[in-house]
mmCIF file of C-alpha atoms in Angstrom:
data_model
loop_
_atom_site.group_PDB
_atom_site.id
_atom_site.type_symbol
_atom_site.label_atom_id
_atom_site.label_comp_id
_atom_site.label_asym_id
_atom_site.label_seq_id
_atom_site.Cartn_x
_atom_site.Cartn_y
_atom_site.Cartn_z
ATOM 1 C CA MET T 70 24.097 21.869 -5.176
ATOM 2 C CA LYS T 71 21.838 23.819 -3.031
ATOM 3 C CA GLU T 72 22.425 26.077 -0.117
ATOM 4 C CA PHE T 73 21.777 23.725 2.719
ATOM 5 C CA ASP T 74 23.310 24.337 6.223
ATOM 6 C CA PHE T 75 22.690 21.074 7.898
ATOM 7 C CA PRO T 76 24.674 21.549 11.140
ATOM 8 C CA LYS T 77 22.930 24.806 11.780
ATOM 9 C CA LEU T 78 19.464 23.104 11.110
ATOM 10 C CA TYR T 79 20.455 20.257 13.356
ATOM 11 C CA ARG T 80 21.588 22.477 16.262
ATOM 12 C CA ASN T 81 18.456 24.461 16.007
ATOM 13 C CA ALA T 82 16.196 21.299 16.022
ATOM 14 C CA ARG T 83 17.982 20.032 19.144
ATOM 15 C CA GLU T 84 18.085 23.282 21.079
ATOM 16 C CA ASN T 85 14.391 23.679 20.540
ATOM 17 C CA ASN T 86 13.664 20.023 20.964
ATOM 18 C CA ASN T 87 11.763 20.353 17.609
ATOM 19 C CA ALA T 88 12.139 17.603 15.099
ATOM 20 C CA GLN T 89 9.793 19.345 12.698
ATOM 21 C CA ILE T 90 12.701 21.719 11.918
ATOM 22 C CA LEU T 91 14.590 18.823 10.325
ATOM 23 C CA ILE T 92 11.474 17.247 8.697
ATOM 24 C CA ASP T 93 10.885 20.626 6.910
ATOM 25 C CA SER T 94 14.317 20.534 5.478
ATOM 26 C CA LEU T 95 14.319 17.071 4.168
ATOM 27 C CA PRO T 96 12.625 17.009 0.615
ATOM 28 C CA TYR T 97 11.770 13.159 0.705
ATOM 29 C CA ALA T 98 10.147 13.906 4.161
ATOM 30 C CA GLN T 99 8.003 16.615 2.594
ATOM 31 C CA PHE T 100 7.181 14.417 -0.448
ATOM 32 C CA LEU T 101 5.609 11.820 1.905
ATOM 33 C CA GLY T 102 3.810 14.551 3.875
ATOM 34 C CA MET T 103 4.933 13.228 7.403
ATOM 35 C CA LYS T 104 5.100 15.361 10.465
ATOM 36 C CA ALA T 105 6.890 15.224 13.813
ATOM 37 C CA GLN T 106 4.620 15.237 17.003
ATOM 38 C CA TYR T 107 5.259 15.133 20.631
ATOM 39 C CA VAL T 108 3.039 13.250 23.029
ATOM 40 C CA GLU T 109 3.835 13.698 26.582
ATOM 41 C CA GLY T 110 7.424 14.734 25.539
ATOM 42 C CA ALA T 111 8.082 11.718 23.527
ATOM 43 C CA LEU T 112 8.837 11.997 19.757
ATOM 44 C CA SER T 113 6.668 10.169 17.277
ATOM 45 C CA PHE T 114 5.818 10.563 13.657
ATOM 46 C CA TYR T 115 2.390 11.257 11.910
ATOM 47 C CA LEU T 116 1.604 10.432 8.207
ATOM 48 C CA PRO T 117 -1.614 12.057 7.153
ATOM 49 C CA PRO T 118 -3.743 10.019 4.659
ATOM 50 C CA LEU T 119 -2.790 11.273 1.056
ATOM 51 C CA LYS T 120 -3.834 10.060 -2.227
ATOM 52 C CA SER T 121 -0.272 10.259 -3.417
ATOM 53 C CA ASN T 122 0.658 7.464 -0.964
ATOM 54 C CA ILE T 123 -2.048 5.019 -1.956
ATOM 55 C CA GLY T 124 -0.982 1.587 -3.193
ATOM 56 C CA ASN T 125 -4.063 -0.534 -3.570
ATOM 57 C CA PRO T 126 -7.152 1.744 -4.400
ATOM 58 C CA ASN T 127 -9.587 -1.061 -4.059
ATOM 59 C CA LEU T 128 -9.217 -1.510 -0.203
ATOM 60 C CA PRO T 129 -7.981 1.445 -0.291
ATOM 61 C CA ALA T 130 -4.550 0.758 1.405
ATOM 62 C CA LEU T 131 -1.415 2.726 1.590
ATOM 63 C CA HIS T 132 1.479 1.653 -0.535
ATOM 64 C CA GLY T 133 3.901 -0.591 1.349
ATOM 65 C CA GLY T 134 6.725 1.464 -0.178
ATOM 66 C CA ALA T 135 5.353 4.630 1.166
ATOM 67 C CA ILE T 136 5.161 3.035 4.544
ATOM 68 C CA GLY T 137 8.753 1.837 4.245
ATOM 69 C CA GLY T 138 9.717 5.338 3.309
ATOM 70 C CA PHE T 139 7.940 6.761 6.226
ATOM 71 C CA MET T 140 9.726 4.386 8.625
ATOM 72 C CA GLU T 141 13.046 5.061 7.085
ATOM 73 C CA VAL T 142 12.888 8.738 7.459
ATOM 74 C CA ALA T 143 11.303 8.452 11.014
ATOM 75 C CA ALA T 144 14.358 6.503 12.014
ATOM 76 C CA VAL T 145 16.744 9.030 10.621
ATOM 77 C CA VAL T 146 15.196 11.921 12.384
ATOM 78 C CA HIS T 147 14.715 9.867 15.715
ATOM 79 C CA LEU T 148 18.540 9.172 15.514
ATOM 80 C CA LEU T 149 19.341 12.842 15.031
ATOM 81 C CA MET T 150 17.112 14.101 17.743
ATOM 82 C CA GLU T 151 18.137 11.219 20.276
ATOM 83 C CA LEU T 152 21.819 11.030 19.808
ATOM 84 C CA ASP T 153 24.346 13.879 19.886
ATOM 85 C CA GLN T 154 25.667 13.356 16.448
ATOM 86 C CA GLU T 155 28.411 15.920 16.871
ATOM 87 C CA LYS T 156 29.747 13.921 19.845
ATOM 88 C CA ILE T 157 29.793 10.748 17.945
ATOM 89 C CA ALA T 158 31.266 12.174 14.701
ATOM 90 C CA GLY T 159 33.729 14.580 16.353
ATOM 91 C CA THR T 160 33.050 16.698 13.455
ATOM 92 C CA GLU T 161 30.176 18.406 11.934
ATOM 93 C CA PRO T 162 26.878 16.420 12.239
ATOM 94 C CA ARG T 163 25.863 14.223 9.285
ATOM 95 C CA ILE T 164 22.544 12.606 8.372
ATOM 96 C CA PRO T 165 22.779 8.857 9.398
ATOM 97 C CA LYS T 166 23.088 6.564 6.431
ATOM 98 C CA VAL T 167 20.927 3.527 6.094
ATOM 99 C CA VAL T 168 22.867 0.244 5.850
ATOM 100 C CA ASP T 169 20.130 -2.311 5.932
ATOM 101 C CA PHE T 170 16.400 -2.261 6.477
ATOM 102 C CA SER T 171 13.951 -5.139 7.350
ATOM 103 C CA ILE T 172 10.206 -4.511 7.429
ATOM 104 C CA ASP T 173 7.353 -6.958 8.585
ATOM 105 C CA TYR T 174 3.977 -5.838 7.071
ATOM 106 C CA LEU T 175 1.639 -7.099 9.763
ATOM 107 C CA ARG T 176 -1.664 -5.804 8.139
ATOM 108 C CA ALA T 177 -2.712 -3.507 5.413
ATOM 109 C CA CYS T 178 -2.253 0.162 6.248
ATOM 110 C CA ARG T 179 -5.799 1.611 5.562
ATOM 111 C CA PHE T 180 -6.286 5.080 4.258
ATOM 112 C CA GLU T 181 -6.242 6.885 7.411
ATOM 113 C CA ASP T 182 -3.800 8.472 9.968
ATOM 114 C CA THR T 183 -0.821 6.597 10.409
ATOM 115 C CA PHE T 184 1.856 6.853 13.329
ATOM 116 C CA ALA T 185 5.384 5.737 13.931
ATOM 117 C CA SER T 186 7.645 5.578 16.903
ATOM 118 C CA CYS T 187 11.315 4.463 16.948
ATOM 119 C CA GLU T 188 13.637 3.218 19.668
ATOM 120 C CA VAL T 189 17.567 3.018 19.554
ATOM 121 C CA VAL T 190 18.035 -0.532 20.485
ATOM 122 C CA ARG T 191 21.772 -0.343 20.539
ATOM 123 C CA GLN T 192 24.295 2.421 19.771
ATOM 124 C CA GLY T 193 27.811 1.479 18.966
ATOM 125 C CA ARG T 194 30.677 3.702 17.947
ATOM 126 C CA ARG T 195 29.863 3.761 14.187
ATOM 127 C CA MET T 196 26.502 2.097 14.001
ATOM 128 C CA ALA T 197 23.065 2.272 15.650
ATOM 129 C CA ASN T 198 20.202 -0.355 15.626
ATOM 130 C CA VAL T 199 16.900 1.106 15.606
ATOM 131 C CA ALA T 200 13.343 -0.603 15.934
ATOM 132 C CA ILE T 201 10.374 1.106 14.319
ATOM 133 C CA ARG T 202 6.838 0.456 14.874
ATOM 134 C CA VAL T 203 3.910 1.702 12.829
ATOM 135 C CA TRP T 204 0.251 1.799 14.115
ATOM 136 C CA GLN T 205 -3.154 3.066 13.180
ATOM 137 C CA SER T 206 -6.006 3.721 15.465
ATOM 138 C CA THR T 207 -4.109 2.888 18.653
ATOM 139 C CA PRO T 208 -0.435 2.115 19.516
ATOM 140 C CA ASP T 209 -1.392 -1.573 20.091
ATOM 141 C CA ASN T 210 -2.741 -1.952 16.574
ATOM 142 C CA LEU T 211 0.579 -2.495 14.865
ATOM 143 C CA THR T 212 0.470 -2.438 11.007
ATOM 144 C CA ALA T 213 4.169 -2.820 10.545
ATOM 145 C CA THR T 214 7.475 -3.270 12.283
ATOM 146 C CA ALA T 215 10.930 -2.819 11.127
ATOM 147 C CA ARG T 216 14.633 -3.095 12.387
ATOM 148 C CA ALA T 217 17.455 -1.148 10.801
ATOM 149 C CA HIS T 218 21.140 -0.302 10.881
ATOM 150 C CA TYR T 219 22.466 3.150 10.361
ATOM 151 C CA VAL T 220 25.903 4.470 9.991
ATOM 152 C CA LEU T 221 26.425 7.453 12.265
ATOM 153 C CA GLY T 222 28.646 10.590 11.885
ATOM 154 C CA MET I 240 -11.508 -13.126 -19.833
ATOM 155 C CA GLU I 241 -8.582 -15.503 -19.611
ATOM 156 C CA MET I 242 -5.370 -13.605 -18.530
ATOM 157 C CA ASP I 243 -1.957 -14.473 -19.903
ATOM 158 C CA LEU I 244 1.398 -12.863 -19.734
ATOM 159 C CA GLU I 245 0.976 -11.049 -22.793
ATOM 160 C CA LYS I 246 -2.342 -9.314 -21.799
ATOM 161 C CA PHE I 247 -1.063 -8.526 -18.316
ATOM 162 C CA ARG I 248 2.033 -6.911 -19.978
ATOM 163 C CA GLU I 249 -0.083 -4.933 -22.423
ATOM 164 C CA PHE I 250 -2.590 -3.940 -19.831
ATOM 165 C CA PHE I 251 0.027 -2.895 -17.339
ATOM 166 C CA MET I 252 2.160 -0.914 -19.838
ATOM 167 C CA SER I 253 -0.917 0.901 -21.418
ATOM 168 C CA ARG I 254 -2.151 1.806 -17.989
ATOM 169 C CA MET I 255 1.224 3.243 -17.007
ATOM 170 C CA ASN I 256 1.656 5.263 -19.951
ATOM 171 C CA SER I 257 -1.805 6.793 -19.641
ATOM 172 C CA GLY I 258 -0.683 7.938 -16.144
ATOM 173 C CA MET I 259 -0.869 6.135 -12.867
ATOM 174 C CA HIS I 260 -2.263 7.737 -9.704
ATOM 175 C CA GLY I 261 -1.412 6.636 -6.267
ATOM 176 C CA HIS I 262 2.157 6.411 -5.117
ATOM 177 C CA PHE I 263 3.205 4.594 -8.256
ATOM 178 C CA GLY I 264 2.242 7.668 -10.139
ATOM 179 C CA SER I 265 3.673 10.206 -7.689
ATOM 180 C CA LEU I 266 7.045 8.418 -7.732
ATOM 181 C CA GLY I 267 7.032 8.694 -11.496
ATOM 182 C CA LEU I 268 8.059 4.997 -12.007
ATOM 183 C CA VAL I 269 8.600 3.654 -15.338
ATOM 184 C CA CYS I 270 8.170 -0.162 -15.987
ATOM 185 C CA THR I 271 10.902 -1.189 -18.387
ATOM 186 C CA PHE I 272 10.042 -4.831 -18.905
ATOM 187 C CA ILE I 273 7.611 -7.693 -17.661
ATOM 188 C CA GLU I 274 8.563 -11.293 -18.391
ATOM 189 C CA ASP I 275 7.641 -14.595 -16.718
ATOM 190 C CA GLY I 276 8.749 -14.085 -13.099
ATOM 191 C CA ARG I 277 10.841 -11.029 -13.806
ATOM 192 C CA ALA I 278 10.209 -7.255 -14.058
ATOM 193 C CA GLY I 279 12.165 -4.044 -14.362
ATOM 194 C CA LEU I 280 11.328 -0.579 -13.121
ATOM 195 C CA ASP I 281 13.055 2.640 -13.351
ATOM 196 C CA LEU I 282 12.796 5.569 -11.020
ATOM 197 C CA PRO I 283 13.783 8.857 -12.900
ATOM 198 C CA TYR I 284 15.834 11.068 -10.641
ATOM 199 C CA ASP I 285 13.789 13.660 -8.966
ATOM 200 C CA GLU I 286 14.869 16.354 -6.384
ATOM 201 C CA ARG I 287 11.575 15.529 -4.345
ATOM 202 C CA PHE I 288 13.148 12.202 -3.304
ATOM 203 C CA VAL I 289 16.455 13.656 -1.932
ATOM 204 C CA THR I 290 17.524 13.141 1.681
ATOM 205 C CA ASN I 291 20.223 15.901 1.647
ATOM 206 C CA PRO I 292 19.721 18.711 -0.663
ATOM 207 C CA ALA I 293 23.462 19.507 -0.302
ATOM 208 C CA SER I 294 24.531 16.200 -1.934
ATOM 209 C CA GLY I 295 21.363 15.436 -4.074
ATOM 210 C CA ILE I 296 21.567 11.805 -2.809
ATOM 211 C CA LEU I 297 18.244 10.042 -2.773
ATOM 212 C CA ALA I 298 16.674 8.922 0.516
ATOM 213 C CA GLY I 299 16.953 5.168 1.262
ATOM 214 C CA GLY I 300 13.088 5.024 1.827
ATOM 215 C CA VAL I 301 12.428 5.820 -1.980
ATOM 216 C CA ILE I 302 14.714 2.939 -3.050
ATOM 217 C CA THR I 303 12.573 0.708 -0.702
ATOM 218 C CA ALA I 304 9.509 1.869 -2.417
ATOM 219 C CA LEU I 305 11.071 1.184 -5.930
ATOM 220 C CA VAL I 306 12.116 -2.400 -4.983
ATOM 221 C CA ASP I 307 8.905 -3.117 -3.318
ATOM 222 C CA THR I 308 6.979 -2.190 -6.367
ATOM 223 C CA CYS I 309 9.372 -3.949 -8.766
ATOM 224 C CA CYS I 310 9.182 -7.122 -6.822
ATOM 225 C CA ALA I 311 5.303 -6.846 -6.664
ATOM 226 C CA ILE I 312 5.073 -6.701 -10.520
ATOM 227 C CA ALA I 313 7.498 -9.663 -10.904
ATOM 228 C CA SER I 314 5.247 -11.594 -8.151
ATOM 229 C CA ALA I 315 2.093 -10.837 -10.234
ATOM 230 C CA THR I 316 3.379 -12.803 -13.121
ATOM 231 C CA ARG I 317 3.377 -15.866 -11.129
ATOM 232 C CA ALA I 318 0.281 -15.233 -9.169
ATOM 233 C CA GLU I 319 -3.249 -16.680 -9.829
ATOM 234 C CA ASN I 320 -4.818 -14.497 -12.570
ATOM 235 C CA PHE I 321 -1.863 -12.159 -12.537
ATOM 236 C CA GLY I 322 -3.134 -10.527 -9.291
ATOM 237 C CA PHE I 323 -1.148 -8.375 -7.082
ATOM 238 C CA SER I 324 -0.244 -9.781 -3.573
ATOM 239 C CA PRO I 325 0.208 -8.075 -0.221
ATOM 240 C CA THR I 326 3.870 -7.841 0.852
ATOM 241 C CA LEU I 327 4.624 -9.960 3.711
ATOM 242 C CA ASP I 328 8.141 -8.712 4.515
ATOM 243 C CA LEU I 329 11.000 -6.903 3.010
ATOM 244 C CA ARG I 330 14.640 -6.715 3.511
ATOM 245 C CA ILE I 331 16.928 -4.301 1.779
ATOM 246 C CA ASP I 332 20.843 -3.941 2.015
ATOM 247 C CA HIS I 333 22.184 -0.748 0.725
ATOM 248 C CA MET I 334 25.805 -1.068 -0.609
ATOM 249 C CA GLY I 335 25.916 2.337 -1.889
ATOM 250 C CA VAL I 336 23.917 5.404 -2.473
ATOM 251 C CA ALA I 337 21.896 6.555 -5.305
ATOM 252 C CA GLU I 338 23.752 9.699 -6.798
ATOM 253 C CA ALA I 339 22.223 12.970 -7.931
ATOM 254 C CA GLY I 340 20.941 13.350 -11.452
ATOM 255 C CA LYS I 341 21.008 9.564 -12.458
ATOM 256 C CA THR I 342 18.115 7.339 -13.058
ATOM 257 C CA VAL I 343 17.741 4.451 -10.644
ATOM 258 C CA HIS I 344 16.993 0.929 -12.146
ATOM 259 C CA ALA I 345 15.452 -1.951 -10.398
ATOM 260 C CA GLU I 346 15.248 -5.604 -11.498
ATOM 261 C CA ALA I 347 13.294 -8.215 -9.806
ATOM 262 C CA GLU I 348 12.936 -11.859 -10.119
ATOM 263 C CA VAL I 349 10.687 -14.619 -8.453
ATOM 264 C CA TYR I 350 13.118 -17.441 -7.169
ATOM 265 C CA ARG I 351 10.454 -19.723 -5.748
ATOM 266 C CA THR I 352 6.670 -19.793 -5.425
ATOM 267 C CA THR I 353 4.774 -22.115 -2.873
ATOM 268 C CA ARG I 354 1.256 -22.350 -1.917
ATOM 269 C CA ASN I 355 1.644 -19.683 0.796
ATOM 270 C CA VAL I 356 4.610 -17.489 -0.470
ATOM 271 C CA ILE I 357 6.037 -15.890 -3.570
ATOM 272 C CA PHE I 358 9.673 -15.438 -2.865
ATOM 273 C CA THR I 359 11.354 -12.594 -4.916
ATOM 274 C CA ARG I 360 14.671 -10.890 -4.939
ATOM 275 C CA GLY I 361 15.871 -7.640 -6.663
ATOM 276 C CA LYS I 362 18.717 -5.429 -7.276
ATOM 277 C CA VAL I 363 19.185 -1.752 -7.701
ATOM 278 C CA PHE I 364 21.830 0.016 -9.790
ATOM 279 C CA GLN I 365 22.442 3.277 -11.547
ATOM 280 C CA GLU I 366 25.048 3.396 -14.394
ATOM 281 C CA ASP I 367 26.665 -0.062 -13.888
ATOM 282 C CA ARG I 368 24.504 -3.156 -13.660
ATOM 283 C CA ALA I 369 27.682 -5.088 -12.153
ATOM 284 C CA ARG I 370 27.728 -2.682 -9.260
ATOM 285 C CA PRO I 371 24.406 -2.705 -7.611
ATOM 286 C CA ILE I 372 23.707 -0.082 -4.849
ATOM 287 C CA ALA I 373 21.092 -2.278 -3.097
ATOM 288 C CA HIS I 374 20.017 -5.908 -2.928
ATOM 289 C CA CYS I 375 16.553 -6.897 -1.622
ATOM 290 C CA LEU I 376 14.549 -9.973 -0.804
ATOM 291 C CA VAL I 377 10.607 -9.428 -0.721
ATOM 292 C CA ASN I 378 7.969 -12.177 0.098
ATOM 293 C CA PHE I 379 4.543 -11.869 -0.892
ATOM 294 C CA THR I 380 1.431 -13.770 0.177
ATOM 295 C CA PRO I 381 -0.714 -14.608 -2.743
ATOM 296 C CA VAL I 382 -4.427 -14.070 -2.421
ATOM 297 C CA ALA I 383 -7.225 -15.502 -4.388
ATOM 298 C CA HIS I 384 -7.986 -13.030 -7.155
ATOM 299 C CA LYS I 385 -10.827 -12.935 -9.337
ATOM 300 C CA VAL I 386 -9.754 -12.472 -13.113
ATOM 301 C CA MET I 387 -8.728 -8.951 -13.758
ATOM 302 C CA ASP I 388 -9.298 -7.894 -10.070
ATOM 303 C CA SER I 389 -5.932 -6.197 -10.038
ATOM 304 C CA GLN I 390 -6.586 -4.658 -13.355
ATOM 305 C CA ALA I 391 -9.706 -3.277 -12.115
ATOM 306 C CA GLY I 392 -7.689 -1.780 -9.318
ATOM 307 C CA MET I 393 -5.461 -0.153 -11.787
ATOM 308 C CA GLU I 394 -8.528 1.221 -13.705
ATOM 309 C CA ALA I 395 -9.916 2.722 -10.571
ATOM 310 C CA GLN I 396 -6.524 4.788 -10.211
ATOM 311 C CA SER I 397 -6.635 6.173 -13.785
#
């Protein structure tokens, strides 16, 4: 067990409207090399092209699993920033837990900058439904979409 | 060179043992078996894949990467010339979490192959095979591979 004060990190990230604080504290997000970014105030996520995320070296294309992981962490961080987890849980904030995840791979993700944005489609008392979009070059050039359910609090 | 299951297995295992680059290598995946229409893949526990350092529980995303890869290997055994096909879609249900310190095992099988789709399903467990922590369905779109194309791809990684 490591020293990890999640409630403190969470409040710090929300008070400063800075999702990068959360990403810096999640080892798997660091492993993928992803970053948070704000474009006109809206949170999205950036995955730089890293050799460690390549799946098919012939094209070359990013690994579908790396893209899946990128989307999954993006949705977690988006939920944490978007929803007041403390209000929902009524206790200390917790990291949302994925229940199910469904990805459509629309085209190969080339070995270049990749972006993701998320939308909370529905928030219930215990669950949230999140839509995730991944694109390259321009936001209308979707390379993958996903929907997922998370348990909150 | 004509490919058969034995050659594919030998090639894949020897490539893996000499160290894979790319995402396969960075995850440290270990292929445990390759049979006709089936494959097994292990993800040794690693703190880099943790979502919450306080509990050591693995991120859901790394389980997705594990099953995607395991199903892809199973799909290759039913594809023309044992080539790897792009993933069309993937659905994963998490019934439990991957606990700290334990290897995560994945097993996948092809349950149907049509002209346009290779249908696979997989399960993920840690200590108890009868109590999976995740189930998945992964569909692949077979593409025409030249003989050894996928192997050439693996060569390029090494």
